[in-house]
Coordinates of C-alpha atoms and ligand atoms in Angstrom, one line a residue:
X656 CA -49.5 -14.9 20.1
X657 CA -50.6 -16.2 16.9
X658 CA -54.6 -14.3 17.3
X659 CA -52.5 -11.4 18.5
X660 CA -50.6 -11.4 15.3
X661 CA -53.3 -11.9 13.3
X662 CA -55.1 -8.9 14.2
X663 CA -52.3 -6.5 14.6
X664 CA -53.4 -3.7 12.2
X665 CA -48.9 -2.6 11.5
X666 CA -46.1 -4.6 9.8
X667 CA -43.8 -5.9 12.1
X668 CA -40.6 -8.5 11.9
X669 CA -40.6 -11.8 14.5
X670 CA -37.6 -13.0 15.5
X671 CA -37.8 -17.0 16.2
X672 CA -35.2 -17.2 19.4
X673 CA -35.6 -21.0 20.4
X674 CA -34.1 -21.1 16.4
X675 CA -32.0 -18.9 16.7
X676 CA -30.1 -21.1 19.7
X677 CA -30.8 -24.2 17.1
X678 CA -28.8 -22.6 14.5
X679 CA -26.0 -21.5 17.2
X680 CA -25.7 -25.3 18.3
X681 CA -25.4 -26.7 14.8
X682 CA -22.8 -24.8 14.1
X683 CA -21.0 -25.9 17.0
X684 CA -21.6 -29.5 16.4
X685 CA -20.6 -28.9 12.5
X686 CA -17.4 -26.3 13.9
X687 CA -16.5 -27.5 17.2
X688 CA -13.2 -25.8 17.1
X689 CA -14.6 -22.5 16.7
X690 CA -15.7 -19.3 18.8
X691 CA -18.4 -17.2 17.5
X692 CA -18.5 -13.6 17.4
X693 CA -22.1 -12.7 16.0
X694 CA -21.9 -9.9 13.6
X695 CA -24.0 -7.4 15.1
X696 CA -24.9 -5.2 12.0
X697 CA -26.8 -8.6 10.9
X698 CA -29.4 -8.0 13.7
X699 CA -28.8 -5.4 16.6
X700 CA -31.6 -6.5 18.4
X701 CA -31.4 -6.7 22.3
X702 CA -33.4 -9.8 23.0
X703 CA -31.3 -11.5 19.7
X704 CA -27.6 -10.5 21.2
X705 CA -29.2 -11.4 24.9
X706 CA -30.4 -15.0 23.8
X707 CA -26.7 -15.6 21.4
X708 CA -24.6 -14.4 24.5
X709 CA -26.2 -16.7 26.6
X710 CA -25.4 -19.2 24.0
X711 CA -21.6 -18.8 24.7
X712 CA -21.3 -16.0 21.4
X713 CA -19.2 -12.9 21.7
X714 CA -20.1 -9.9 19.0
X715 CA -18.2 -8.5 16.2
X716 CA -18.9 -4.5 16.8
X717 CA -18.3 -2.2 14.1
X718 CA -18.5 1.0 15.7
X719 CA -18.2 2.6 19.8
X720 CA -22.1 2.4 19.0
X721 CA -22.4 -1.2 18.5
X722 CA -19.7 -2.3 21.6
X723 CA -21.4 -0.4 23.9
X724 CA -24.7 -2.4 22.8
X725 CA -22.8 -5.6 23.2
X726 CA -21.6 -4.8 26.4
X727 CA -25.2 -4.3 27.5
X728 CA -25.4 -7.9 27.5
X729 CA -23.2 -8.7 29.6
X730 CA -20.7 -10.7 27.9
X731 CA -17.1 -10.2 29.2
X732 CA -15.5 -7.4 27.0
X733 CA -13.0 -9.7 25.9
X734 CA -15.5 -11.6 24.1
X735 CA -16.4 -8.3 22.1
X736 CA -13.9 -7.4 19.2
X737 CA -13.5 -4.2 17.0
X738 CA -14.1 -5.8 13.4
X739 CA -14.0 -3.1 11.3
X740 CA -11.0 -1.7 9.5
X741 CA -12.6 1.6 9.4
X742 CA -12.5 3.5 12.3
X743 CA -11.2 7.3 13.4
X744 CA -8.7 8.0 15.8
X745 CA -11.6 8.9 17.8
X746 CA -13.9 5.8 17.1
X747 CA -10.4 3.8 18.4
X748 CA -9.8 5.7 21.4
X749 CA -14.0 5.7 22.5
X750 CA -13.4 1.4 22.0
X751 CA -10.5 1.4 23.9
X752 CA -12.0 3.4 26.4
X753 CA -14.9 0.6 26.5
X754 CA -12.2 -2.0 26.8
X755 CA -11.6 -3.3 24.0
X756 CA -8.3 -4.7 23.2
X757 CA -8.9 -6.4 20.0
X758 CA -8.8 -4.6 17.1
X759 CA -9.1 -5.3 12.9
X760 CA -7.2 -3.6 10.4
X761 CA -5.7 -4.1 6.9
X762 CA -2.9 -0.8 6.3
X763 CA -0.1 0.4 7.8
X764 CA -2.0 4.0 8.8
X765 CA -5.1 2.3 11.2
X766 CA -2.1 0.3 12.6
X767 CA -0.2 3.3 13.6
X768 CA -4.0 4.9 14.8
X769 CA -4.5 2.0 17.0
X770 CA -0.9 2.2 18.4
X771 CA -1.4 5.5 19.4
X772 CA -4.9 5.2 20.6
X773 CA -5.4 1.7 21.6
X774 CA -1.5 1.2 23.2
X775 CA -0.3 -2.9 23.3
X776 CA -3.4 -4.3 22.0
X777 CA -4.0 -7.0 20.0
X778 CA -4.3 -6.9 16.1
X779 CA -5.9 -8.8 13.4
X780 CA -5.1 -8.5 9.8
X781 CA -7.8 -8.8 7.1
X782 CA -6.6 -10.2 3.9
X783 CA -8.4 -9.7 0.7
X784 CA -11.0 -12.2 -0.7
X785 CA -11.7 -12.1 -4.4
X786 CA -15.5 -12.4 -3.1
X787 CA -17.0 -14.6 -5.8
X788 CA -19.9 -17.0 -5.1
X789 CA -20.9 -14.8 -2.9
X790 CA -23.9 -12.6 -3.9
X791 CA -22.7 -9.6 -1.7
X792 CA -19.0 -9.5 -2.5
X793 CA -17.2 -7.2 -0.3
X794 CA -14.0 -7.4 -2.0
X795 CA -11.8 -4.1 -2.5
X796 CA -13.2 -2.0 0.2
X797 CA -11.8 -4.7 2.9
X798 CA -8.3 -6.3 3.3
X799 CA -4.9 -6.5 2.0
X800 CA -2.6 -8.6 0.2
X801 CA -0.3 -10.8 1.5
X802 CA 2.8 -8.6 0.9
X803 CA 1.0 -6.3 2.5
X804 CA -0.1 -8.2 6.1
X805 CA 3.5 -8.6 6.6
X806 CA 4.6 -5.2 6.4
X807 CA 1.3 -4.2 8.5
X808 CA 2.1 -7.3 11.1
X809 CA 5.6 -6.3 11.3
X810 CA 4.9 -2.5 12.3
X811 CA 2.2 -3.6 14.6
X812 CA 5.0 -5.4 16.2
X813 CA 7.2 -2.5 16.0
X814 CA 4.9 0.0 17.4
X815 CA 4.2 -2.2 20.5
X816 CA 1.0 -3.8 19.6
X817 CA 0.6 -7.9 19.2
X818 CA 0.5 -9.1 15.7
X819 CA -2.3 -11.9 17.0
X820 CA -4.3 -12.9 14.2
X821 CA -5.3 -12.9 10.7
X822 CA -9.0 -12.8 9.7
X823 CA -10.8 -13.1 6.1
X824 CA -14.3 -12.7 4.8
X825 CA -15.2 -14.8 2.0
X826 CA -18.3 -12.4 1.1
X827 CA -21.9 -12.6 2.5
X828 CA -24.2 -15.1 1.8
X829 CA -21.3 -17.4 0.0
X830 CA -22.5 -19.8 -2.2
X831 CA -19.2 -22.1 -3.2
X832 CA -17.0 -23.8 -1.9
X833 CA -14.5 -22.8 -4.0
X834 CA -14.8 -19.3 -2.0
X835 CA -13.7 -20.8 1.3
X836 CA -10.4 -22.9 -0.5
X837 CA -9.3 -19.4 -2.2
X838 CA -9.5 -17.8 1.6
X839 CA -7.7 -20.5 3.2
X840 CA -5.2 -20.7 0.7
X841 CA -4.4 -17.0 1.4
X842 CA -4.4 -17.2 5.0
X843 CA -2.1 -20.5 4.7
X844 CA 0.4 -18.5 2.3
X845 CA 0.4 -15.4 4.5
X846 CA 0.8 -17.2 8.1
X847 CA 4.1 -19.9 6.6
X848 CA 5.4 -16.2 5.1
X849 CA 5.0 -14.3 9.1
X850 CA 6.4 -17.7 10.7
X851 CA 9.4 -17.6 8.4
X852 CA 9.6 -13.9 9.6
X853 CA 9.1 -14.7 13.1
X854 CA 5.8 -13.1 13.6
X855 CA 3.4 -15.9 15.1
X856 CA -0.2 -15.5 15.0
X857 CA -2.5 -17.5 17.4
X858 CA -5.9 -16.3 16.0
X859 CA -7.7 -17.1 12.7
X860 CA -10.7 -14.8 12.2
X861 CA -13.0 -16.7 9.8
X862 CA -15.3 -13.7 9.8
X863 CA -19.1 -14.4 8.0
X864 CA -20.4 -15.7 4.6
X865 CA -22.0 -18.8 6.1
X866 CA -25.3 -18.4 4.1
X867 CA -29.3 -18.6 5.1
X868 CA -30.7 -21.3 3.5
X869 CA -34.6 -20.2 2.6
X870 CA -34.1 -17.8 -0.1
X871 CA -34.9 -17.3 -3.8
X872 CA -32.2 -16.3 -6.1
X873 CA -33.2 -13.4 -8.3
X874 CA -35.7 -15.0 -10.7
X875 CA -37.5 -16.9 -8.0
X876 CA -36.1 -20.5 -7.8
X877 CA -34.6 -21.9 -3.8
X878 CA -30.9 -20.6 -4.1
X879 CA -29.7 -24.0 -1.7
X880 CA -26.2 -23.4 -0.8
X881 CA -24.3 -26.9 -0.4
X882 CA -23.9 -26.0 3.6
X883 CA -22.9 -29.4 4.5
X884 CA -19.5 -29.4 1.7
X885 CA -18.9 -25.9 2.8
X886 CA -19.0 -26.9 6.7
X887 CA -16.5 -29.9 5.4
X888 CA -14.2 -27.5 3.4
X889 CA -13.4 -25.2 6.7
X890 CA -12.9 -28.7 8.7
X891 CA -10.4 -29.6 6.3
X892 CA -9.0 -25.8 6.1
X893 CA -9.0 -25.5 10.0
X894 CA -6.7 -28.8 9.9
X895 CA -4.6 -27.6 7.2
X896 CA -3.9 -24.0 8.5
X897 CA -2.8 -26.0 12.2
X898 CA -0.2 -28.1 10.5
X899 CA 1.0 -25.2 8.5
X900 CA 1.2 -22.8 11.7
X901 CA 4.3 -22.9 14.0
X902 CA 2.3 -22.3 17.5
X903 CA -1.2 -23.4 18.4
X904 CA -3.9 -21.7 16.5
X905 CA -7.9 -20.7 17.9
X906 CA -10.4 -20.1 15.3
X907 CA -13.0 -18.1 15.4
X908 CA -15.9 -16.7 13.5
X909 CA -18.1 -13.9 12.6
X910 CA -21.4 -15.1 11.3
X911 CA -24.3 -12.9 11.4
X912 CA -26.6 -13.5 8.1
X913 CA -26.9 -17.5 9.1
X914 CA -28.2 -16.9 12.4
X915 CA -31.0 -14.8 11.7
X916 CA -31.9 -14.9 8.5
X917 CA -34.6 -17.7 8.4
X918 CA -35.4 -17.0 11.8
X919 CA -36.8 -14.0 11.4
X920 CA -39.8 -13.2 9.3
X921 CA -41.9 -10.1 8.6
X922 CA -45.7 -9.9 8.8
X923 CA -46.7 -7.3 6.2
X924 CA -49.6 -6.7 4.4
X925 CA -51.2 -6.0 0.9
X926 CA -51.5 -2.6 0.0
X927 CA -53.1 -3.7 -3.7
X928 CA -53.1 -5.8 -6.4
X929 CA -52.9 -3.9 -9.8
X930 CA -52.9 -4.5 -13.9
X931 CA -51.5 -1.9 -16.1
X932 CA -50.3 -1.9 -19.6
X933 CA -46.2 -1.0 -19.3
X934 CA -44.8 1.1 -22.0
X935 CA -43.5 -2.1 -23.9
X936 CA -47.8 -2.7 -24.5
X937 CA -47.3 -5.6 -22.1
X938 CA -50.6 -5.8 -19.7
X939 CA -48.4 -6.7 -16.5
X940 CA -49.6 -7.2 -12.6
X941 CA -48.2 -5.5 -9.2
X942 CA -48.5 -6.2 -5.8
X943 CA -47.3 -3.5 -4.0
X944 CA -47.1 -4.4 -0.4
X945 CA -46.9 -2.4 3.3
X946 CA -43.3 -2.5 3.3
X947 CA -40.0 -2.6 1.1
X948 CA -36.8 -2.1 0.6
X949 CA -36.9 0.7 3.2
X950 CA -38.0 -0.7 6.0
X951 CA -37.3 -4.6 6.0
X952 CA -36.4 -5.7 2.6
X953 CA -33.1 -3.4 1.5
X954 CA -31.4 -6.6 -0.2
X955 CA -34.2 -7.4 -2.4
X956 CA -31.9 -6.3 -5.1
X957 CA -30.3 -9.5 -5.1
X958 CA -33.1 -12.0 -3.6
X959 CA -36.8 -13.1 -4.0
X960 CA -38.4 -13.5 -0.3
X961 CA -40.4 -16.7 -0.3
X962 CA -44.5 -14.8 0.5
X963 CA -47.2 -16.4 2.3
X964 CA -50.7 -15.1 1.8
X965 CA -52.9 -17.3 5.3
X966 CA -56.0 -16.2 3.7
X967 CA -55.7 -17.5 0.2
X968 CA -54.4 -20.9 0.8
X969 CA -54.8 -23.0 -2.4
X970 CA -56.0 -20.2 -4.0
X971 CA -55.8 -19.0 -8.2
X972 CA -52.3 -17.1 -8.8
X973 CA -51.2 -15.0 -11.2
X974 CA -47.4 -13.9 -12.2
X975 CA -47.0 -10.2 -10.8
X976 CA -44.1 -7.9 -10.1
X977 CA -44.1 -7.5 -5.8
X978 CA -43.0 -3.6 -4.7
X979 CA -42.8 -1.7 -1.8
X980 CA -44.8 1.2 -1.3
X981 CA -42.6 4.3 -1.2
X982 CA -42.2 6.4 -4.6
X983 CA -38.8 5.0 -5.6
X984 CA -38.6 2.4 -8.6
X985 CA -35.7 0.6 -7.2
X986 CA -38.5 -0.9 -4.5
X987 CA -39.3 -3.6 -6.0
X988 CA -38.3 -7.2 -7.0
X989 CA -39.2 -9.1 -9.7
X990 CA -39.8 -6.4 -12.1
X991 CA -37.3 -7.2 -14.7
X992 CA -38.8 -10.2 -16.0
X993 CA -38.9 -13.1 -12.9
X994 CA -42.5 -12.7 -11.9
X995 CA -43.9 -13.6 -8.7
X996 CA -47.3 -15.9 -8.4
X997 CA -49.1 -14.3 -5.6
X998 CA -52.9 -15.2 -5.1
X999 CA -55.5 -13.4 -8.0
X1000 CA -58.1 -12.9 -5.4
X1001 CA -55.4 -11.0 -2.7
X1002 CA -57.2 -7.7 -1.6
X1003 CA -55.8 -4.4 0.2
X1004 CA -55.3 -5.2 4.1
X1005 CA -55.0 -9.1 3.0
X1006 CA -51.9 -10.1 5.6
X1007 CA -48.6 -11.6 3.6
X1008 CA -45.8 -13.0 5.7
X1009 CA -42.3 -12.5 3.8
X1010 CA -40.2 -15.6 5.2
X1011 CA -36.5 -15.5 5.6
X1012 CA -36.1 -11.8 6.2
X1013 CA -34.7 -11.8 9.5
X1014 CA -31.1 -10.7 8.8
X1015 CA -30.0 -7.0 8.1
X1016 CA -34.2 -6.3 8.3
X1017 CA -33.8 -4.0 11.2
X1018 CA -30.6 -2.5 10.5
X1019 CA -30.7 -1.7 6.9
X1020 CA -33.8 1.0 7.2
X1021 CA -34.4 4.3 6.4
X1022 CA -35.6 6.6 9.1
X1023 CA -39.1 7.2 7.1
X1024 CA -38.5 7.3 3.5
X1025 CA -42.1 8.5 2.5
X1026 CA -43.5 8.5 5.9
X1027 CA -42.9 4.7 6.0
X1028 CA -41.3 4.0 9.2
X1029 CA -39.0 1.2 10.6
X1030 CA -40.6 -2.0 11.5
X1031 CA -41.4 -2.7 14.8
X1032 CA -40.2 -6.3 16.2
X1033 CA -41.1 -8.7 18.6
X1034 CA -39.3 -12.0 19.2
X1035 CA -41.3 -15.5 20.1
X1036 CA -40.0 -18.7 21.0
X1037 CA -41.9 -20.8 18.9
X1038 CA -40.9 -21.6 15.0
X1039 CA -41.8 -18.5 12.5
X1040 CA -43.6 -21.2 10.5
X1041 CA -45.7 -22.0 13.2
X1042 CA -47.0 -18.8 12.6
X1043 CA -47.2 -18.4 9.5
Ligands
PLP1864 C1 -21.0 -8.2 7.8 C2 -19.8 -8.9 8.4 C3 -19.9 -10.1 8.9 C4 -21.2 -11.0 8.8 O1 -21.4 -11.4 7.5 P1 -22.5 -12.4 7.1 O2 -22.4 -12.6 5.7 O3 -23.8 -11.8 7.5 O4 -22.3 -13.7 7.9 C5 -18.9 -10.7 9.6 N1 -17.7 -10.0 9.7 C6 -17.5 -8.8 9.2 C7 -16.2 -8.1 9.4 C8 -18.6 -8.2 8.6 O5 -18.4 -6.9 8.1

């Protein structure tokens, strides 16, 4: 695999699957009390969703698209969830259709949708997260107040449908702790408030946010997220929320970014290694590489990828800007000051492998932007850095 690799003249990402199951059974050890539904948008790839349903996950679907892809893998449908809170009457009906019965939603007018279109199923309520420490936020678009998920909870009720759960996202790739206390404060408010209203959820949703652990932060230094406090936080929060609740609670969770993030990697290669003097009179150095934020790399607005260059071990570096190869400027990372030191010596064709890309590599990519197409994958079952 490795020779085979070596010579293979295209970019492609490969997916480590034996870590992959390692990450799935830490988090059960760390979170025995919860059930995972893997966030499909985070890596939709066949073999991926095969080897995490075997592990015992279910999927967080976002779209008729996306459950019908989960159901390919033969989990039970009612391990398969409609997370979104955006969906069309149609995009309800198609799910329901497909058997789902467990739907996410955060206003009053996808409740009444899903009554008419999903009848007696089961709802969840997202509540709003303020989103910081995270470094992708998702706050606004997503959730509700409190005040709010008992007037959506009690009209659920009203229209037929079971007010079963309420679910959060803290924001992906969460960084505090502090993040996880603000969302089980909410939910602990919100669930005393629908018990005092007799309305009695049995379902927390935890949703994602747990983070991957190999990246740099925007001006190249290890980001380290303190994953053992934050595991300990939603131990203490998962106790907490089951004294405050009237009936039993399950918990579950959505994470997709901590699965596959640093088990996936992409092999790319150098497309050149140039000086130029930048209209500040600075003399400053690029690497532009095979692929970018278009075809692997779309969050490289927030992140540095750790690069390895096999054929220049111990080499002479120099501090350079890295870029993708299409003609748009916002390809690129480390152009605004946090330089890269990548190997002096690197020449066109050299091959680079760009660790920790594995999450939302194959999902978030253009269809070609500048001819440059979407990687191809493969998956192995030996670690990426066995590879590399
Ligand atoms: C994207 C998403 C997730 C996964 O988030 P990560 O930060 O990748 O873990 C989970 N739940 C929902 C509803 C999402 O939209």
């Amino acid at each position: 695999m490795r020779a085979a690799l070596a010579t293979a003249d295209d970019d492609l990402v490969v997916f480590d699957l034996a870590g992959i199951e390692e990450r799935y059974d830490t988090l059960i050890r760390e979170l025995p009390d919860i059930a995972v539904r893997f966030a499909m948008k985070a890596c939709p790839v066949d073999e991926v969703l095969g080897c995490l349903a075997r592990q015992g996950a279910g999927f967080d679907a976002a779209s008729p698209q996306e459950i019908a892809q989960a159901i390919e893998t033969g989990v039970p449908v009612d391990r398969i969830h409609y997370g979104n809170t955006i969906k069309s009457d149609r995009n309800i009906a198609d799910a329901y259709r497909l058997g789902i019965r467990d739907f996410a939603t955060d206003s009053i007018e996808d409740v009444a949708a899903i009554a008419a279109h999903a009848p007696g199923s089961r709802v969840f309520c997202r509540l709003a997260t303020s989103g910081e420490g995270a470094l992708w936020g998702l706050s606004r678009k997503f959730g509700c107040s409190g005040a709010d998920a008992l007037r959506i909870l009690e009209r659920a009720r009203a229209e037929g449908l079971v007010p079963a759960g309420l679910s959060v996202h803290v924001g992906s790739q969460q960084m505090t702790t502090e993040g996880w206390q603000e969302a089980f404060d909410r939910i602990a408010d919100t669930l005393a408030a629908l018990n005092r209203r007799g309305i009695h959820p049995d379902h927390v949703n935890l949703g994602g946010g747990l983070p991957a652990l190999g990246y740099l932060d925007r001006h190249g230094q290890p980001l380290e997220p303190p994953l053992d406090k934050i595991f300990e936080v939603i131990r203490e929060g998962i106790r907490r929320l089951r004294r405050v609740s009237a009936v039993p609670l399950d918990f579950l969770m959505e994470p997709g970014r901590y699965f596959v993030a640093d088990n996936g990697a992409i092999r790319a290669r150098v497309s050149r290694l140039t000086t130029r003097e930048q209209p500040d009179g600075q003399r400053r150095t690029w690497l532009y590489l095979t692929c970018g934020k278009f075809n692997g790399l779309y969050e490289m607005d927030e992140l540095q990828y750790r690069l390895v260059f096999p054929t220049h071990g111990g080499a002479e570096y120099v501090p350079a800007a890295v870029a993708g190869p299409t003609c748009d400027s916002d390809d690129a990372f480390g152009s605004d000051g946090d330089l890269v030191q990548v190997p002096r010596a690197v020449a066109s064709g050299d091959p680079v492998w760009i660790l920790s890309s594995g999450a939302y590599a194959t999902s978030y990519t253009t269809q070609g932007f500048n001819g440059f197409a979407p990687l191809p994958y493969t998956c192995v079952d030996v670690s990426v850095e066995g590879l590399v």
